[in-house]
Short mmCIF file of C-alpha atoms in Angstrom, two decimals:
data_model
loop_
_atom_site.label_atom_id
_atom_site.label_comp_id
_atom_site.label_asym_id
_atom_site.label_seq_id
_atom_site.Cartn_x
_atom_site.Cartn_y
_atom_site.Cartn_z
CA MET V 222 -43.83 -29.09 -12.27
CA LYS V 223 -41.06 -28.09 -14.58
CA LYS V 224 -41.26 -24.47 -13.35
CA ILE V 225 -41.04 -25.57 -9.82
CA MET V 226 -38.00 -27.82 -10.47
CA PHE V 227 -36.32 -25.01 -12.26
CA ALA V 228 -36.84 -22.68 -9.46
CA ALA V 229 -35.47 -25.22 -7.06
CA LEU V 230 -32.32 -25.58 -9.04
CA MET V 231 -31.98 -21.81 -9.18
CA MET V 232 -32.21 -21.65 -5.38
CA PHE V 233 -29.64 -24.40 -5.08
CA ALA V 234 -27.27 -22.72 -7.38
CA THR V 235 -27.76 -19.46 -5.56
CA SER V 236 -27.08 -20.99 -2.19
CA THR V 237 -23.95 -22.46 -3.52
CA ALA V 238 -22.65 -19.33 -5.07
CA PHE V 239 -23.02 -17.41 -1.88
CA ALA V 240 -21.82 -20.20 0.44
CA GLY V 241 -19.69 -18.90 3.33
CA ASP V 242 -16.18 -19.89 4.27
CA SER V 243 -15.50 -23.57 4.99
CA GLU V 244 -15.00 -24.73 8.48
CA ALA V 245 -11.25 -25.30 7.66
CA LEU V 246 -10.79 -21.81 6.47
CA LYS V 247 -12.73 -20.34 9.40
CA GLY V 248 -10.37 -22.22 11.70
CA ILE V 249 -7.29 -20.73 10.06
CA LEU V 250 -8.66 -17.25 9.98
CA LYS V 251 -9.50 -17.27 13.61
CA SER V 252 -5.81 -17.96 14.62
CA LYS V 253 -3.81 -14.77 15.47
CA ASN V 254 -0.56 -16.76 15.96
CA TYR V 255 1.59 -17.32 12.83
CA ALA V 256 3.00 -20.63 13.86
CA GLU V 257 -0.48 -21.88 14.87
CA ALA V 258 -2.11 -20.68 11.54
CA ALA V 259 0.69 -22.11 9.45
CA ALA V 260 0.34 -25.47 11.15
CA LEU V 261 -3.46 -25.41 10.64
CA LEU V 262 -3.02 -24.42 6.92
CA LYS V 263 -0.58 -27.18 6.39
CA SER V 264 -2.82 -29.86 7.92
CA SER V 265 -6.08 -28.73 6.37
CA LEU V 266 -4.96 -27.56 2.95
CA GLY V 267 -6.87 -30.35 1.24
CA GLN V 268 -10.08 -29.39 3.11
CA LEU V 269 -10.17 -25.86 1.64
CA VAL V 270 -12.85 -25.99 -0.94
CA SER V 271 -11.49 -23.76 -3.73
CA ASP V 272 -8.34 -21.93 -4.91
CA ALA V 273 -10.06 -18.72 -3.66
CA GLU V 274 -10.08 -20.14 -0.05
CA LYS V 275 -6.37 -21.28 -0.40
CA ALA V 276 -5.45 -17.74 -1.43
CA LYS V 277 -7.47 -16.27 1.48
CA ALA V 278 -5.76 -18.67 3.87
CA TYR V 279 -2.21 -17.83 2.62
CA ASN V 280 -2.91 -14.22 2.65
CA HIS V 281 -3.77 -14.62 6.39
CA LEU V 282 -0.33 -15.94 6.97
CA VAL V 283 1.09 -12.97 5.09
CA ASN V 284 -0.89 -10.59 7.31
CA LEU V 285 0.29 -12.28 10.42
CA ALA V 286 3.92 -12.27 9.31
CA MET V 287 3.67 -8.59 8.25
CA GLU V 288 2.19 -7.69 11.55
CA LYS V 289 5.32 -9.06 13.28
CA PHE V 290 7.64 -7.45 10.61
CA ASP V 291 5.97 -4.09 11.07
CA LYS V 292 6.00 -4.28 14.88
CA GLU V 293 9.75 -4.95 14.96
CA SER V 294 10.39 -2.39 12.26
CA VAL V 295 8.79 0.28 14.54
CA ALA V 296 10.84 -0.94 17.41
CA GLN V 297 13.99 -0.87 15.41
CA LEU V 298 13.41 2.75 14.22
CA ALA V 299 12.51 3.80 17.79
CA GLY V 300 15.75 2.26 18.95
CA GLN V 301 17.72 4.19 16.37
CA ALA V 302 16.01 7.43 17.29
CA ALA V 303 16.70 6.87 20.94
CA SER V 304 20.43 6.17 20.36
CA GLN V 305 20.74 9.35 18.36
CA THR V 306 19.44 11.41 21.34
CA GLY V 307 21.60 9.55 23.90
CA LYS V 308 18.82 7.55 25.36
CA GLU V 309 18.95 3.76 25.94
CA ALA V 310 17.39 1.86 23.03
CA GLU V 311 14.81 -0.75 23.69
CA PRO V 312 15.89 -4.13 22.18
CA TYR V 313 13.85 -5.55 19.32
CA ASP V 314 13.39 -9.08 18.07
CA THR V 315 16.06 -9.31 15.31
CA VAL V 316 15.50 -12.99 14.66
CA GLY V 317 11.75 -12.57 14.58
CA TYR V 318 12.09 -9.57 12.30
CA TYR V 319 14.02 -11.51 9.55
CA GLU V 320 11.93 -14.59 9.96
CA ALA V 321 8.78 -12.45 9.51
CA ALA V 322 10.20 -11.10 6.22
CA TYR V 323 10.93 -14.66 5.11
CA ASN V 324 7.49 -15.96 6.06
CA ALA V 325 5.69 -13.11 4.50
CA LEU V 326 7.56 -13.73 1.19
CA ILE V 327 7.00 -17.41 0.91
CA ASN V 328 3.32 -17.22 1.81
CA ALA V 329 2.76 -14.30 -0.47
CA ILE V 330 4.04 -16.41 -3.38
CA GLU V 331 1.75 -19.23 -2.49
CA CYS V 332 -1.18 -16.76 -2.10
CA ASP V 333 -0.40 -15.24 -5.51
CA LYS V 334 -0.36 -18.72 -7.14
CA TYR V 335 -3.97 -19.52 -5.97
CA ASP V 336 -5.10 -15.91 -6.27
CA ASN V 337 -4.33 -15.99 -10.03
CA MET V 338 -6.24 -19.20 -10.69
CA PRO V 339 -9.35 -18.81 -12.93
CA ASP V 340 -12.72 -18.86 -11.05
CA ALA V 341 -15.73 -20.98 -12.06
CA LYS V 342 -16.40 -18.61 -14.97
CA GLY V 343 -12.81 -18.88 -16.23
CA LYS V 344 -11.95 -15.34 -15.05
CA VAL V 345 -8.79 -14.40 -13.18
CA LYS V 346 -9.49 -11.73 -10.70
CA PRO V 347 -6.61 -11.63 -8.02
CA LYS V 348 -7.69 -9.93 -4.75
CA PHE V 349 -4.46 -9.79 -2.88
CA HIS V 350 -1.70 -9.40 -5.38
CA ASP V 351 -1.30 -5.57 -5.52
CA ALA V 352 -1.33 -5.07 -1.63
CA ASN V 353 1.11 -7.97 -1.11
CA LEU V 354 3.42 -6.90 -3.95
CA THR V 355 4.30 -3.61 -2.36
CA ARG V 356 4.56 -4.61 1.33
CA VAL V 357 6.29 -8.04 0.90
CA GLY V 358 8.47 -6.83 -1.92
CA ASN V 359 9.89 -4.15 0.42
CA ALA V 360 10.18 -6.58 3.25
CA ARG V 361 12.05 -9.07 1.10
CA ILE V 362 15.19 -6.90 0.95
CA GLN V 363 15.75 -7.64 4.70
CA LEU V 364 16.68 -11.25 3.62
CA VAL V 365 19.93 -9.80 2.52
CA ASN V 366 20.66 -8.52 6.00
CA ALA V 367 19.29 -11.68 7.53
CA GLY V 368 21.87 -13.65 5.49
CA GLN V 369 24.68 -11.35 6.41
CA ARG V 370 23.73 -11.97 10.22
CA GLU V 371 23.84 -15.69 9.68
CA ALA V 372 27.26 -15.44 8.07
CA THR V 373 28.68 -13.64 11.14
CA LEU V 374 27.30 -16.44 13.24
CA SER V 375 28.94 -19.03 10.86
CA ASN V 376 25.50 -20.64 10.28
CA ASP V 377 25.60 -21.84 6.68
CA GLU V 378 22.13 -23.37 6.94
CA GLY V 379 20.61 -19.97 7.86
CA LEU V 380 22.68 -18.13 5.32
CA LEU V 381 21.61 -20.46 2.50
CA LYS V 382 17.96 -20.11 3.72
CA TYR V 383 17.87 -16.34 3.64
CA TRP V 384 20.20 -15.49 0.84
CA GLY V 385 19.04 -18.46 -1.12
CA THR V 386 15.42 -17.42 -0.88
CA PHE V 387 16.31 -13.84 -1.82
CA LEU V 388 18.06 -15.09 -5.06
CA ASP V 389 15.51 -17.87 -5.83
CA THR V 390 12.67 -15.18 -5.78
CA GLU V 391 14.49 -12.67 -8.04
CA ASN V 392 12.59 -13.69 -11.11
CA CYS V 393 9.50 -15.25 -9.60
CA GLU V 394 6.12 -14.46 -11.18
CA PHE V 395 4.79 -12.75 -7.97
CA LEU V 396 7.55 -10.10 -8.05
CA LYS V 397 7.83 -9.58 -11.79
CA ASP V 398 6.23 -6.11 -11.56
CA PHE V 399 8.22 -5.03 -8.39
CA ASP V 400 10.97 -2.51 -9.01
CA LYS V 401 14.22 -4.34 -8.13
CA SER V 402 16.53 -1.80 -9.74
CA GLY V 403 17.99 -0.93 -6.30
CA GLU V 404 19.40 -4.50 -5.97
CA ALA V 405 21.80 -3.97 -8.94
CA GLY V 406 24.66 -2.88 -6.55
CA PHE V 407 24.69 -6.06 -4.45
CA LEU V 408 22.80 -8.84 -6.17
CA GLY V 409 25.88 -10.21 -8.02
CA GLN V 410 27.94 -10.21 -4.79
CA VAL V 411 25.24 -11.96 -2.85
CA ALA V 412 24.82 -14.54 -5.61
CA TYR V 413 28.58 -15.20 -5.73
CA PHE V 414 29.08 -15.73 -1.99
CA THR V 415 25.87 -17.72 -1.76
CA ALA V 416 27.17 -20.00 -4.49
CA LEU V 417 30.40 -20.65 -2.56
CA TYR V 418 28.46 -21.59 0.57
CA ALA V 419 26.23 -23.83 -1.41
CA ASN V 420 29.07 -25.56 -3.12
CA GLN V 421 30.84 -26.04 0.37
CA ASN V 422 27.65 -27.70 1.52
CA GLY V 423 27.46 -30.10 -1.42
CA GLN V 424 24.68 -28.26 -3.07
CA VAL V 425 26.37 -28.16 -6.55
CA ASP V 426 23.32 -27.48 -8.76
CA ARG V 427 22.28 -24.65 -6.47
CA ALA V 428 25.79 -23.21 -6.53
CA LEU V 429 25.88 -23.28 -10.38
CA ARG V 430 22.49 -21.54 -10.50
CA TYR V 431 23.60 -18.71 -8.23
CA LEU V 432 26.83 -18.37 -10.22
CA ASP V 433 24.72 -17.81 -13.29
CA ILE V 434 23.14 -14.81 -11.57
CA ALA V 435 26.56 -13.54 -10.44
CA MET V 436 27.95 -13.67 -13.92
CA GLN V 437 25.46 -11.05 -15.01
CA ASP V 438 27.25 -8.56 -12.78
CA PRO V 439 30.34 -7.16 -14.48
CA GLU V 440 32.16 -6.85 -11.17
CA GLN V 441 31.52 -10.50 -10.31
CA ALA V 442 31.48 -12.05 -13.68
CA LYS V 443 35.13 -12.96 -13.94
CA GLU V 444 35.36 -14.74 -10.53
CA ALA V 445 32.00 -16.31 -10.97
CA GLN V 446 32.86 -17.82 -14.32
CA ALA V 447 36.22 -19.09 -12.90
CA GLN V 448 34.27 -20.68 -9.89
CA LYS V 449 31.81 -22.20 -12.25
CA PHE V 450 34.56 -23.91 -14.26
CA ALA V 451 36.32 -24.94 -11.04
CA ILE V 452 33.12 -26.60 -9.66
CA GLY V 453 32.52 -28.22 -12.99
CA GLN V 454 36.07 -29.72 -12.93
CA ALA V 455 35.87 -30.82 -9.41
CA ASN V 456 32.59 -32.80 -10.00
CA LEU V 457 33.85 -34.90 -12.90
CA LYS V 458 33.26 -38.51 -11.90
CA THR V 459 34.02 -40.57 -14.95
CA LYS V 460 36.23 -40.46 -18.02
CA ALA V 461 33.11 -39.80 -20.13
CA ASP V 462 32.38 -36.75 -17.89
CA THR V 463 35.72 -35.40 -18.38
CA VAL V 464 35.67 -35.88 -22.24
CA LYS V 465 32.30 -34.21 -22.33
CA PHE V 466 33.34 -31.25 -20.11
CA ILE V 467 36.48 -30.80 -22.20
CA SER V 468 34.46 -30.72 -25.42
CA GLU V 469 32.09 -28.17 -23.98
CA LEU V 470 34.86 -26.05 -22.60
CA LYS V 471 36.74 -26.14 -26.02
CA ASP V 472 33.66 -24.88 -27.69
CA PHE V 473 33.13 -22.16 -25.09
CA TYR V 474 36.83 -21.13 -25.38
CA ALA V 475 36.71 -21.08 -29.17
CA ALA V 476 33.75 -18.60 -28.88
CA ASN V 477 35.34 -16.56 -26.05
CA PRO V 478 39.19 -16.69 -26.67
CA ASP V 479 39.70 -13.83 -24.26
CA ASN V 480 38.21 -15.73 -21.30
CA GLU V 481 41.06 -16.44 -18.88
CA ALA V 482 39.08 -18.79 -16.67
CA ALA V 483 38.22 -20.99 -19.64
CA PHE V 484 41.88 -20.98 -20.85
CA GLY V 485 43.24 -21.87 -17.41
CA THR V 486 40.71 -24.66 -16.76
CA LEU V 487 41.24 -26.12 -20.20
CA CYS V 488 45.02 -26.26 -19.66
CA ASN V 489 44.46 -27.94 -16.18
CA LEU V 490 42.13 -30.53 -17.75
CA TYR V 491 44.62 -31.43 -20.46
CA ALA V 492 47.38 -31.64 -17.91
CA SER V 493 45.21 -33.96 -15.61
CA GLN V 494 44.73 -36.23 -18.70
CA GLY V 495 48.44 -36.36 -19.37
CA ASP V 496 47.95 -34.65 -22.69
CA LYS V 497 51.17 -32.50 -22.54
CA ASP V 498 51.00 -31.70 -26.36
CA ALA V 499 47.49 -30.30 -26.02
CA VAL V 500 48.60 -28.15 -23.12
CA ASN V 501 51.76 -26.89 -25.06
CA LYS V 502 49.75 -26.15 -28.13
CA LEU V 503 47.05 -24.29 -26.18
CA VAL V 504 49.66 -22.14 -24.40
CA ALA V 505 51.71 -21.49 -27.55
CA ASP V 506 48.56 -20.44 -29.43
CA LYS V 507 47.61 -18.14 -26.51
CA ILE V 508 51.03 -16.51 -26.42
CA ALA V 509 51.03 -16.01 -30.17
CA ARG V 510 47.61 -14.37 -30.01
CA ASP V 511 48.37 -12.48 -26.89
CA PRO V 512 52.16 -12.01 -26.23
CA ASN V 513 51.56 -10.22 -22.84
CA ASN V 514 49.30 -12.81 -21.39
CA HIS V 515 50.32 -13.42 -17.75
CA THR V 516 48.44 -16.69 -17.42
CA ALA V 517 49.90 -18.19 -20.51
CA TRP V 518 53.52 -17.42 -19.67
CA ALA V 519 52.97 -18.75 -16.02
CA LEU V 520 51.48 -21.95 -17.46
CA LYS V 521 54.38 -22.29 -19.91
CA GLY V 522 56.79 -21.93 -17.11
CA GLN V 523 54.98 -24.46 -14.90
CA ASN V 524 55.03 -27.02 -17.74
CA GLU V 525 58.71 -26.40 -18.26
CA MET V 526 59.49 -26.59 -14.53
CA ASN V 527 57.62 -29.93 -14.27
CA ALA V 528 59.77 -31.16 -17.13
CA MET V 529 62.88 -29.93 -15.13
CA ASP V 530 63.69 -27.60 -18.03
CA TYR V 531 64.78 -24.85 -15.51
CA ASP V 532 66.45 -22.58 -18.09
CA ASN V 533 63.31 -22.11 -20.18
CA ALA V 534 61.09 -22.14 -17.05
CA ILE V 535 63.06 -19.20 -15.64
CA GLU V 536 62.67 -17.24 -18.73
CA SER V 537 58.88 -17.93 -18.93
CA PHE V 538 58.33 -17.12 -15.26
CA LYS V 539 60.35 -13.97 -15.49
CA LYS V 540 58.17 -12.96 -18.54
CA ALA V 541 55.11 -13.58 -16.43
CA CYS V 542 56.56 -11.45 -13.59
CA GLU V 543 57.28 -8.56 -15.90
CA ILE V 544 53.61 -8.56 -16.86
CA ASP V 545 52.36 -8.95 -13.30
CA ASP V 546 54.62 -9.37 -10.22
CA THR V 547 51.77 -9.78 -7.65
CA ASN V 548 51.19 -13.54 -7.93
CA PRO V 549 53.13 -15.22 -5.03
CA VAL V 550 52.86 -18.72 -6.61
CA VAL V 551 54.56 -17.60 -9.87
CA LEU V 552 57.23 -15.80 -7.84
CA THR V 553 57.92 -18.78 -5.71
CA TYR V 554 58.09 -21.07 -8.73
CA LEU V 555 60.55 -18.73 -10.26
CA GLY V 556 62.76 -18.77 -7.04
CA PHE V 557 62.55 -22.53 -6.94
CA CYS V 558 63.67 -22.93 -10.50
CA MET V 559 66.60 -20.46 -9.99
CA ASN V 560 67.71 -22.35 -6.93
CA ASN V 561 67.65 -25.70 -8.75
CA LYS V 562 69.74 -24.25 -11.54
CA ALA V 563 72.15 -22.69 -9.06
CA ALA V 564 72.50 -26.01 -7.37
CA THR V 565 73.86 -27.47 -10.56
CA ILE V 566 76.65 -24.92 -10.92
CA GLU V 567 80.03 -26.46 -10.06
CA GLY V 568 83.30 -24.68 -9.59
CA ASP V 569 81.98 -21.17 -9.72
CA ILE V 570 80.83 -20.11 -6.18
CA PRO V 571 80.40 -16.48 -7.05
CA ALA V 572 78.02 -17.36 -9.97
CA GLN V 573 76.17 -19.66 -7.78
CA LYS V 574 75.68 -17.17 -5.10
CA ALA V 575 74.67 -14.53 -7.46
CA LEU V 576 71.87 -16.65 -8.80
CA TYR V 577 70.62 -17.48 -5.35
CA LYS V 578 70.80 -13.78 -4.66
CA GLU V 579 68.66 -13.05 -7.67
CA SER V 580 66.22 -15.74 -6.61
CA MET V 581 66.03 -14.17 -3.08
CA ARG V 582 64.63 -10.92 -4.63
CA TYR V 583 61.57 -12.80 -6.14
CA LEU V 584 61.09 -15.03 -3.07
CA GLU V 585 61.10 -11.96 -0.76
CA ARG V 586 58.47 -10.44 -2.98
CA ALA V 587 56.35 -13.51 -2.61
CA ARG V 588 56.83 -13.43 1.23
CA ASP V 589 55.68 -9.73 1.25
CA ILE V 590 52.56 -10.46 -0.71
CA ASP V 591 51.67 -13.81 1.07
CA PRO V 592 53.30 -13.48 4.56
CA ASP V 593 51.22 -16.39 5.99
CA ARG V 594 52.00 -18.69 3.08
CA MET V 595 48.35 -19.11 2.28
CA LYS V 596 48.96 -19.39 -1.41
CA ALA V 597 52.66 -20.27 -1.83
CA ASN V 598 55.25 -21.99 0.33
CA TRP V 599 58.21 -19.68 -0.33
CA ALA V 600 59.89 -20.33 3.13
CA TYR V 601 62.14 -23.33 2.13
CA PRO V 602 63.65 -21.86 -1.09
CA LEU V 603 64.15 -18.47 0.70
CA TYR V 604 65.97 -20.47 3.53
CA GLN V 605 68.25 -21.89 0.77
CA CYS V 606 69.04 -18.38 -0.50
CA TYR V 607 69.88 -16.96 2.98
CA TYR V 608 71.88 -20.06 4.00
CA ILE V 609 74.13 -19.84 0.96
CA ASN V 610 74.53 -16.06 0.94
CA TYR V 611 74.50 -15.22 4.68
CA SER V 612 75.54 -18.53 6.53
CA ALA V 613 73.66 -20.84 8.77
CA ASN V 614 73.86 -18.58 11.78
CA ASP V 615 72.58 -15.40 10.17
CA PRO V 616 69.38 -14.20 11.85
CA ARG V 617 67.52 -14.24 8.49
CA THR V 618 68.49 -17.84 7.99
CA LYS V 619 67.46 -18.71 11.55
CA GLU V 620 64.05 -17.03 11.12
CA MET V 621 63.39 -19.21 7.99
CA GLU V 622 64.60 -22.27 9.86
CA ASP V 623 62.26 -21.67 12.69
CA MET V 624 59.37 -21.02 10.29
CA LEU V 625 59.98 -24.29 8.57
CA LYS V 626 59.71 -26.08 12.00
CA GLN V 627 56.22 -24.69 12.66
#
């Protein structure tokens, strides 16, 4: 009896070990349409009897997505060849091409997750990883082009979908062995601009995550760091938030005294809190350490201008312009201060006109750099200069007057 029972158990175990695909998996594998197969998998995922079945189901979606991707790739290449020979190129499904790359990637990641689960014996024997790594890894790069297309269409949602997925999968487990060295030339730029779009759409955490990627690129690091500080400052909600952020920024600046973004942001934060002494000390220390620092001299001038100390403000802004005369805001502030000082001159018309004329030179420089007044409103102080030196009816004065009415 014992032998018979043992044999029966062995037969049962054998039949289980070699059981075929579940009905749920068979239904998914029968579908040759990606959308239909994806819907079936979503609705019947809990009915798949093992991780192996789930891996197989997701791999089927990868296959269907890659079939579409490959089909449109061939059509695209054929079109390029036709155009080079003067023939009319057949259109290909651009939207479908990019969406197929996206679908292949997200499903390959899910497939890989289940494919790397241990089997009943505790062994990990992935079946689909190697094949998917190569084909999907190569298709993934098209998400960059997909995001660029969405940018031209002003579709923020699509841009964040494609560029965001590209960035979010940069260090995913599935792609850890894929050679991504070719991305070095554009990864930082994609990360920086995606961060800007994410921030514009209220996705602050996502923006900060992408800025961290951008900061690893030497060409994007400075702007990305500045943007990260700006986002942090803009999202301070309480006094406690501000105090904490200032403390963290002070520590960062102490460790990175050459970081201009940290210096500027810290100055702005102190100013927003009305702590003029802290601002002045920070600026003075910066100038003492780096006498040719444009930002420090500009901030010094701004503080003096706000205090209506126009003599010192003029000297500080002039020093800033000697170091770098390409900032239209600093040039405009300098002209504004000179005009205000000129207005206080009494009984010496030639001296007054001379100061307005000197101011004019800086304001015209600001106009040349920023003709559309996107950064600095130089028009009114320049109007003052023309009015005093050339009269109300001079064409230059009239031009400024008309501009001010717009």
